[in-house]
mmCIF file of C-alpha atoms in Angstrom:
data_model
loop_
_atom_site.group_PDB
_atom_site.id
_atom_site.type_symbol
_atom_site.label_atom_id
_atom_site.label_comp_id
_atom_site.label_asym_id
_atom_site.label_seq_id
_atom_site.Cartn_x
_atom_site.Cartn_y
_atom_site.Cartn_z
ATOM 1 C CA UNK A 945 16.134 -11.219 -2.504
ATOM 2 C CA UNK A 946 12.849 -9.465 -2.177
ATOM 3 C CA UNK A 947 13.321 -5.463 -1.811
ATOM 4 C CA UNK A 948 10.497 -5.462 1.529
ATOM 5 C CA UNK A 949 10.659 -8.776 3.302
ATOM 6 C CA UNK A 950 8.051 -9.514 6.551
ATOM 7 C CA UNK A 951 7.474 -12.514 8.541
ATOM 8 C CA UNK A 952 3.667 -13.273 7.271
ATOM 9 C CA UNK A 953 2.663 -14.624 10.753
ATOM 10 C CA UNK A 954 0.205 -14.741 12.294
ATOM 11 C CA UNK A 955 2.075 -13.508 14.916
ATOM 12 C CA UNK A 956 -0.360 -14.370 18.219
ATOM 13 C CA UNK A 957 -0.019 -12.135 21.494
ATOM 14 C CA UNK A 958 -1.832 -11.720 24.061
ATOM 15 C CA UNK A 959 -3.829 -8.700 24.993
ATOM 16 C CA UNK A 960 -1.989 -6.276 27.093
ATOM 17 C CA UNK A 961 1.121 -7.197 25.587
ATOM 18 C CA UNK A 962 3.942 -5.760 23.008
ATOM 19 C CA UNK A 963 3.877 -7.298 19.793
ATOM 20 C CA UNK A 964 6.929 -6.644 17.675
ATOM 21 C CA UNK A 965 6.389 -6.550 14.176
ATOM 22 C CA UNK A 966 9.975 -6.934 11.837
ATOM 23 C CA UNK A 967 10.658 -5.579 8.297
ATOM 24 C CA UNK A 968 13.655 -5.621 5.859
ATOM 25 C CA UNK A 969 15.008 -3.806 3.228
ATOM 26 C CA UNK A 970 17.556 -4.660 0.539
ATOM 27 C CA UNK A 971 18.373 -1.335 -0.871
ATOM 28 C CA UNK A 972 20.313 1.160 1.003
ATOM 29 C CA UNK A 973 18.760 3.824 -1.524
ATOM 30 C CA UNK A 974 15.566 3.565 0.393
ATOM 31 C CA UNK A 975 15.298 6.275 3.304
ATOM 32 C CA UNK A 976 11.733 6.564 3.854
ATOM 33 C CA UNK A 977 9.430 3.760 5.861
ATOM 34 C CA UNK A 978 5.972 3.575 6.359
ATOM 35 C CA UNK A 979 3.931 1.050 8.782
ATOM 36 C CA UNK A 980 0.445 0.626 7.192
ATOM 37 C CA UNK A 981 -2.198 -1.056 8.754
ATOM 38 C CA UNK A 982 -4.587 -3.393 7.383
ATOM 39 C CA UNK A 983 -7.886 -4.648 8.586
ATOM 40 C CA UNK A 984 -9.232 -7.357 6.315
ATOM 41 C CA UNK A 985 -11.746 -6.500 3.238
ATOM 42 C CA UNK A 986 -10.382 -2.667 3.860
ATOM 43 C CA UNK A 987 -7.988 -0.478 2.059
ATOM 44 C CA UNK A 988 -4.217 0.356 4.153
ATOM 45 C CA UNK A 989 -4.341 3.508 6.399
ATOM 46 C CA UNK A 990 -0.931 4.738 7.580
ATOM 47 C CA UNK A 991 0.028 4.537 11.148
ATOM 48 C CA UNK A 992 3.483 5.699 10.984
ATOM 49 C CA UNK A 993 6.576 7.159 9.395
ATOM 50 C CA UNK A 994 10.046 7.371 9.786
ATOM 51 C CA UNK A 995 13.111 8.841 8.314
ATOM 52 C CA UNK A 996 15.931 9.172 11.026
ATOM 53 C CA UNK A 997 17.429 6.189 12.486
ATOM 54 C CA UNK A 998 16.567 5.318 16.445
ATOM 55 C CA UNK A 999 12.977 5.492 17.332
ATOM 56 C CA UNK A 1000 9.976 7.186 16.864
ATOM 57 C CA UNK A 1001 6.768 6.891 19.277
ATOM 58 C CA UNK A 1002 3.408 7.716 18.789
ATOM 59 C CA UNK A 1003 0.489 6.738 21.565
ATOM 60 C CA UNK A 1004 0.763 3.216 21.729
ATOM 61 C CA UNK A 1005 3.120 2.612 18.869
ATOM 62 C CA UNK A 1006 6.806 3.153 18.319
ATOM 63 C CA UNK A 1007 8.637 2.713 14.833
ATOM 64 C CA UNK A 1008 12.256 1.620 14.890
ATOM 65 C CA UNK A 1009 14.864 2.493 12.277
ATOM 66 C CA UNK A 1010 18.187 0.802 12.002
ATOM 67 C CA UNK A 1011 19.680 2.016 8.496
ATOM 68 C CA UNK A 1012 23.265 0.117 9.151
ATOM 69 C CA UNK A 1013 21.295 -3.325 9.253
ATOM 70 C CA UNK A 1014 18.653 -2.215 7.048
ATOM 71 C CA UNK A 1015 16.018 -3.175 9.329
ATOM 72 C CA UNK A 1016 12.454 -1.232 10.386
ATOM 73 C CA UNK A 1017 10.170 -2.616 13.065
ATOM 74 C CA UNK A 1018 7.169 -1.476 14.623
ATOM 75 C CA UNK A 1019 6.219 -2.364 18.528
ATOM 76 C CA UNK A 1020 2.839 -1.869 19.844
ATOM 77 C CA UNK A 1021 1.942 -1.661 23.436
ATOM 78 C CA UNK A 1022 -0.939 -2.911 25.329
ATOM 79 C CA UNK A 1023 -1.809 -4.893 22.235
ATOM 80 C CA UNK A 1024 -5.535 -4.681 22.235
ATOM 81 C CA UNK A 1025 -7.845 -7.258 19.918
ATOM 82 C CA UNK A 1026 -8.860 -4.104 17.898
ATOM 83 C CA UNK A 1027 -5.045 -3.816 16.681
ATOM 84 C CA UNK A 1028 -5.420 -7.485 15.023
ATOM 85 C CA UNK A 1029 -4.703 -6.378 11.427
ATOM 86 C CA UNK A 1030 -2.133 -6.958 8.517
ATOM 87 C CA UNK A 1031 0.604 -4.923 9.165
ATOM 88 C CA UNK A 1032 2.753 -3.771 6.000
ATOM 89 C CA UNK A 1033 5.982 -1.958 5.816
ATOM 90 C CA UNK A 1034 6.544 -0.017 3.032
ATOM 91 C CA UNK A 1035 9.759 1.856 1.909
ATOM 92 C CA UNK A 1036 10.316 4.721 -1.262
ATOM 93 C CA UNK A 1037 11.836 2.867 -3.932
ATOM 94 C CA UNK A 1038 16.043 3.488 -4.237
ATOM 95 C CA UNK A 1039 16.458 7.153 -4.701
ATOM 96 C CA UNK A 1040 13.002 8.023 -6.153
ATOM 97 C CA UNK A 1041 10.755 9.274 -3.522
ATOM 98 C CA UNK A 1042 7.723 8.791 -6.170
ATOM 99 C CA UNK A 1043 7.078 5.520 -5.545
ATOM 100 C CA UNK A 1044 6.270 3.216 -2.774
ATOM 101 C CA UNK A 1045 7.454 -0.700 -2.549
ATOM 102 C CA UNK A 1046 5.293 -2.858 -0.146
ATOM 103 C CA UNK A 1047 6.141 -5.823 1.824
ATOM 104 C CA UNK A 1048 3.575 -8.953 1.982
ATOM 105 C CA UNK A 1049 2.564 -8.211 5.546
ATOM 106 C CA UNK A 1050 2.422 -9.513 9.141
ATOM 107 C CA UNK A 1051 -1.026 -10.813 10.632
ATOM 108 C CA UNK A 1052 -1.301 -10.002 13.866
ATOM 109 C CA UNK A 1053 -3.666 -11.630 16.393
ATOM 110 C CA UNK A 1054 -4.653 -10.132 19.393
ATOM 111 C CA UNK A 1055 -6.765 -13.047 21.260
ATOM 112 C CA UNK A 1056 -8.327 -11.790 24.913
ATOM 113 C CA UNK B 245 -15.300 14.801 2.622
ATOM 114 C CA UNK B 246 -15.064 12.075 -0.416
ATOM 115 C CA UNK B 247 -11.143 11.690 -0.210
ATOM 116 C CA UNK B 248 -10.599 8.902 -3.222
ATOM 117 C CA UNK B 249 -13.384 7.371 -5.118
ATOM 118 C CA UNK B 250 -13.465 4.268 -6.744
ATOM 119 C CA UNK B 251 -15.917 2.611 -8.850
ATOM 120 C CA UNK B 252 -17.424 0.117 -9.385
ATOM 121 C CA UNK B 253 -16.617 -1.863 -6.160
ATOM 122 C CA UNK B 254 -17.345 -4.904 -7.687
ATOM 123 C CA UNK B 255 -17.120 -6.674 -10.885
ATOM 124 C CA UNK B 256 -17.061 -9.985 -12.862
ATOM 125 C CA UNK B 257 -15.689 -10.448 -16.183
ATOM 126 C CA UNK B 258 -15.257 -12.551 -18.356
ATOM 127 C CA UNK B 259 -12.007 -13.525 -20.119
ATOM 128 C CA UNK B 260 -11.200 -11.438 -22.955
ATOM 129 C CA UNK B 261 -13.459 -8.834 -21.819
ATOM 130 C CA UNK B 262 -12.611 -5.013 -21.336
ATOM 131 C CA UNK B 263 -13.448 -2.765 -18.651
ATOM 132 C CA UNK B 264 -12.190 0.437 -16.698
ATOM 133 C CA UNK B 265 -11.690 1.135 -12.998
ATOM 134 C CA UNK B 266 -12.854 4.611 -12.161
ATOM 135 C CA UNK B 267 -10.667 6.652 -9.340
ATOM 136 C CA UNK B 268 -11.487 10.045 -8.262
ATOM 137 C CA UNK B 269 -9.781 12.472 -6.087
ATOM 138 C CA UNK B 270 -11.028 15.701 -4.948
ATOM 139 C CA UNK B 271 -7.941 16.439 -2.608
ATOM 140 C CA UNK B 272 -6.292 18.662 -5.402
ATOM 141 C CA UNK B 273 -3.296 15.804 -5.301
ATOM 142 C CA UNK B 274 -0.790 15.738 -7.753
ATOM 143 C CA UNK B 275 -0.132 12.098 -7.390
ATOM 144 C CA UNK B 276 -2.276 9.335 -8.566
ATOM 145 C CA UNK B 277 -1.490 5.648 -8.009
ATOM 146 C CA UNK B 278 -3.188 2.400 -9.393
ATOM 147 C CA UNK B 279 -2.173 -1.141 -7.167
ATOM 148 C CA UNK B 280 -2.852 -4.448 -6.994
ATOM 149 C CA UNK B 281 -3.332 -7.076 -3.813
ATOM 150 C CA UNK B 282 -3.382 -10.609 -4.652
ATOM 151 C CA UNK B 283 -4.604 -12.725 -1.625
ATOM 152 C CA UNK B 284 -2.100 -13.021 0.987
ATOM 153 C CA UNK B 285 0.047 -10.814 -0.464
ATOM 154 C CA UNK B 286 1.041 -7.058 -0.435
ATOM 155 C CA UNK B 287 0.460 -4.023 -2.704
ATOM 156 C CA UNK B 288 1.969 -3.956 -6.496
ATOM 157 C CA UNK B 289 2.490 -1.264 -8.211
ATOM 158 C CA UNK B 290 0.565 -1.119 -11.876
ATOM 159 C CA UNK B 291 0.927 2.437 -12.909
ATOM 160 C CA UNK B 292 1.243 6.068 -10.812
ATOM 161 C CA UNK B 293 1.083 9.696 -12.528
ATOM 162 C CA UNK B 294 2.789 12.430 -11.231
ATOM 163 C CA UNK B 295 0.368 15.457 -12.810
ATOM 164 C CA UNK B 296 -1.611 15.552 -15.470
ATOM 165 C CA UNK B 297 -0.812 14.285 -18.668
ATOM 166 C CA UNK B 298 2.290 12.287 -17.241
ATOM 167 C CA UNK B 299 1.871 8.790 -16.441
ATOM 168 C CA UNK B 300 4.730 6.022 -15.770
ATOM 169 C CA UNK B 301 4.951 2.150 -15.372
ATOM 170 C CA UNK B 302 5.228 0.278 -12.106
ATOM 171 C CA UNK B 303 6.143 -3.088 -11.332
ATOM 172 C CA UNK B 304 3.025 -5.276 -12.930
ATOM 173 C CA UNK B 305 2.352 -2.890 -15.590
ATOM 174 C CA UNK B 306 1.104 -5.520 -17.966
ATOM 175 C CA UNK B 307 -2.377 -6.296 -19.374
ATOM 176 C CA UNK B 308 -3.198 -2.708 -18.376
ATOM 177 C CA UNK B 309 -3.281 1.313 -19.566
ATOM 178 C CA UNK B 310 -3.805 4.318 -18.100
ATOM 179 C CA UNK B 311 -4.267 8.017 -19.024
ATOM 180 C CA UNK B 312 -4.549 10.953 -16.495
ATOM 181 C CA UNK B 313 -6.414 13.851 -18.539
ATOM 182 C CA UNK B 314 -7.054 15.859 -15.092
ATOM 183 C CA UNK B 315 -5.822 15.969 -12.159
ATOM 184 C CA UNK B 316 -9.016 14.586 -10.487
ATOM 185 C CA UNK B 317 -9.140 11.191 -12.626
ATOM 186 C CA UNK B 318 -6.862 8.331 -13.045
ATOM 187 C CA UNK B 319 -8.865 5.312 -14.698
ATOM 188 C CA UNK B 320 -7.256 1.935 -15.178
ATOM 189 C CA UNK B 321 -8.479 0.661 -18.258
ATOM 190 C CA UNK B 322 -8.205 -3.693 -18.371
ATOM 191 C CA UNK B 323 -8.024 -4.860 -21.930
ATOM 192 C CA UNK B 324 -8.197 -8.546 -22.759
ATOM 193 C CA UNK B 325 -9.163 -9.683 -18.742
ATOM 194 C CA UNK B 326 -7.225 -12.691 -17.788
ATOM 195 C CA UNK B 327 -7.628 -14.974 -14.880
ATOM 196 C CA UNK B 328 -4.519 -13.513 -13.375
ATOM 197 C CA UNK B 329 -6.109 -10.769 -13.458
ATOM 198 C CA UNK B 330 -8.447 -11.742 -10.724
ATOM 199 C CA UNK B 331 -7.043 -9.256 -7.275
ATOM 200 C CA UNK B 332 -8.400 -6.302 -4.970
ATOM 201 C CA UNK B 333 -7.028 -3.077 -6.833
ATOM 202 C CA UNK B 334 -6.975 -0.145 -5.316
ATOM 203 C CA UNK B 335 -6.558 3.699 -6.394
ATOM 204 C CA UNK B 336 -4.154 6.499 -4.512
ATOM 205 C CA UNK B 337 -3.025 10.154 -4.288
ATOM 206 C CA UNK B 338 -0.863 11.601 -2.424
ATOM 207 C CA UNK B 339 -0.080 15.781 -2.441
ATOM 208 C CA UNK B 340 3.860 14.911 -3.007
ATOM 209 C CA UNK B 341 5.705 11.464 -3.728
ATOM 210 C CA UNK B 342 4.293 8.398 -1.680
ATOM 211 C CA UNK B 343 7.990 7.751 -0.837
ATOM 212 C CA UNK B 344 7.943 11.152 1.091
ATOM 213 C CA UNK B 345 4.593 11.532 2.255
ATOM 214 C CA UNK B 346 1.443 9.798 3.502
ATOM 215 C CA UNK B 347 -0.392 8.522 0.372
ATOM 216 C CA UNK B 348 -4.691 7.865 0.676
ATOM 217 C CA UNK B 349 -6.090 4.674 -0.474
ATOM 218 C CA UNK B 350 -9.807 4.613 -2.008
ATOM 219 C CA UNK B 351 -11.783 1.378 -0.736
ATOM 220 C CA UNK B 352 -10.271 -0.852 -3.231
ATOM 221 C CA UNK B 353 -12.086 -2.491 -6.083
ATOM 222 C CA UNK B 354 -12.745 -6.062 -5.895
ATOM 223 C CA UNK B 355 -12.786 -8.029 -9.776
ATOM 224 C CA UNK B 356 -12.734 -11.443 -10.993
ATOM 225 C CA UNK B 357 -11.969 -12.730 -14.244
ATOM 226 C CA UNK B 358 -13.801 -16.132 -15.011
#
């Protein structure tokens, strides 16, 4: 089982709409979880952290944190074709908040 | 307002050649991190160092060294390139652990091993 496991998509919405972007974790020792965005040729820029379980919203995006079923997602709202981008979660490795483990990434397409 | 710097951007080697990856921060960060992006895929870890002078393995480790003699320079050294070697690598820092914080990526250096 991989420790950060994403869908790799593409995951097509139209614009206006949510998209809903999924992430798993094996390890229970994780407790940080960062969405990173991607746009292709260019280097990951965080969009958002979380730590508590429930939700966390910022602008147009909202992070969700379910720690009992070791799941993480990330919704976006009013999808707009700028916001097509790899999307990886990333989560501290078990009990050592010194390292970062990545998942492989979501595409997402935004088409007009 | 340089953030992380990484050199060269671009390079082709040959196998069995040597080379280094520069990174510099001037952010005054503690942490330093070296990964690697195959196509398609996500971010490995080679190496991170948490201060000077102290430098640890991460998950692909192999084929490569580090050293960390300041806290403004963390160069990946490539000895031997091998065509698996071919990927997108790209230099961090962070002030505190990435786990814990938000960690800033240089632009990523591009190399190919033929």
């Amino acid at each position: 089982q991989k420790e950060v496991e994403q869908n790799s998509g593409p995951l097509s919405v139209p614009e206006g709409a949510i998209a809903s972007l999924n992430c798993t974790y094996s390890d229970r020792g994780s407790q940080s979880f960062f969405w990173y965005r991607q746009y292709s040729g260019k280097s990951p820029e965080l969009i958002m952290f979380i730590y508590s379980n429930g939700d966390k919203e910022d602008g147009r995006f909202t992070a969700q944190l379910n720690k009992a079923s070791q799941y993480v997602s990330l919704l976006i709202r009013d999808s707009q074709p700028s916001d097509s981008a790899t999307y990886l979660c990333a989560v501290n490795a078990p009990y050592n908040t010194d390292k970062l483990i990545f998942g492989t990434g979501t595409r997402l397409q935004v088409f007009p | 307002n340089a953030g992380v710097t990484q050199t060269p951007k671009f390079r082709i080697l040959k196998i069995g050649q040597s080379m280094t990856l520069q990174c510099a921060q001037d952010m005054n960060h503690n942490y330093m991190y070296w990964y690697r992006q195959d196509p398609g895929m996500g971010l490995k870890l080679i190496y991170y160092s948490v201060g000077a002078g102290i430098t640890d393995k991460g998950e692909v480790p192999n084929g490569y060294n580090v050293s960390r003699s300041t806290t403004e320079d963390f160069p990946l050294r490539l000895e031997l390139a091998a065509p698996s070697q071919t990927s997108v690598y790209f230099c961090a820092s962070s002030p505190r652990g990435a786990g814990g914080n938000t960690i800033y990526f240089g632009e990523g250096s591009w190399l190919t091993v033929v």
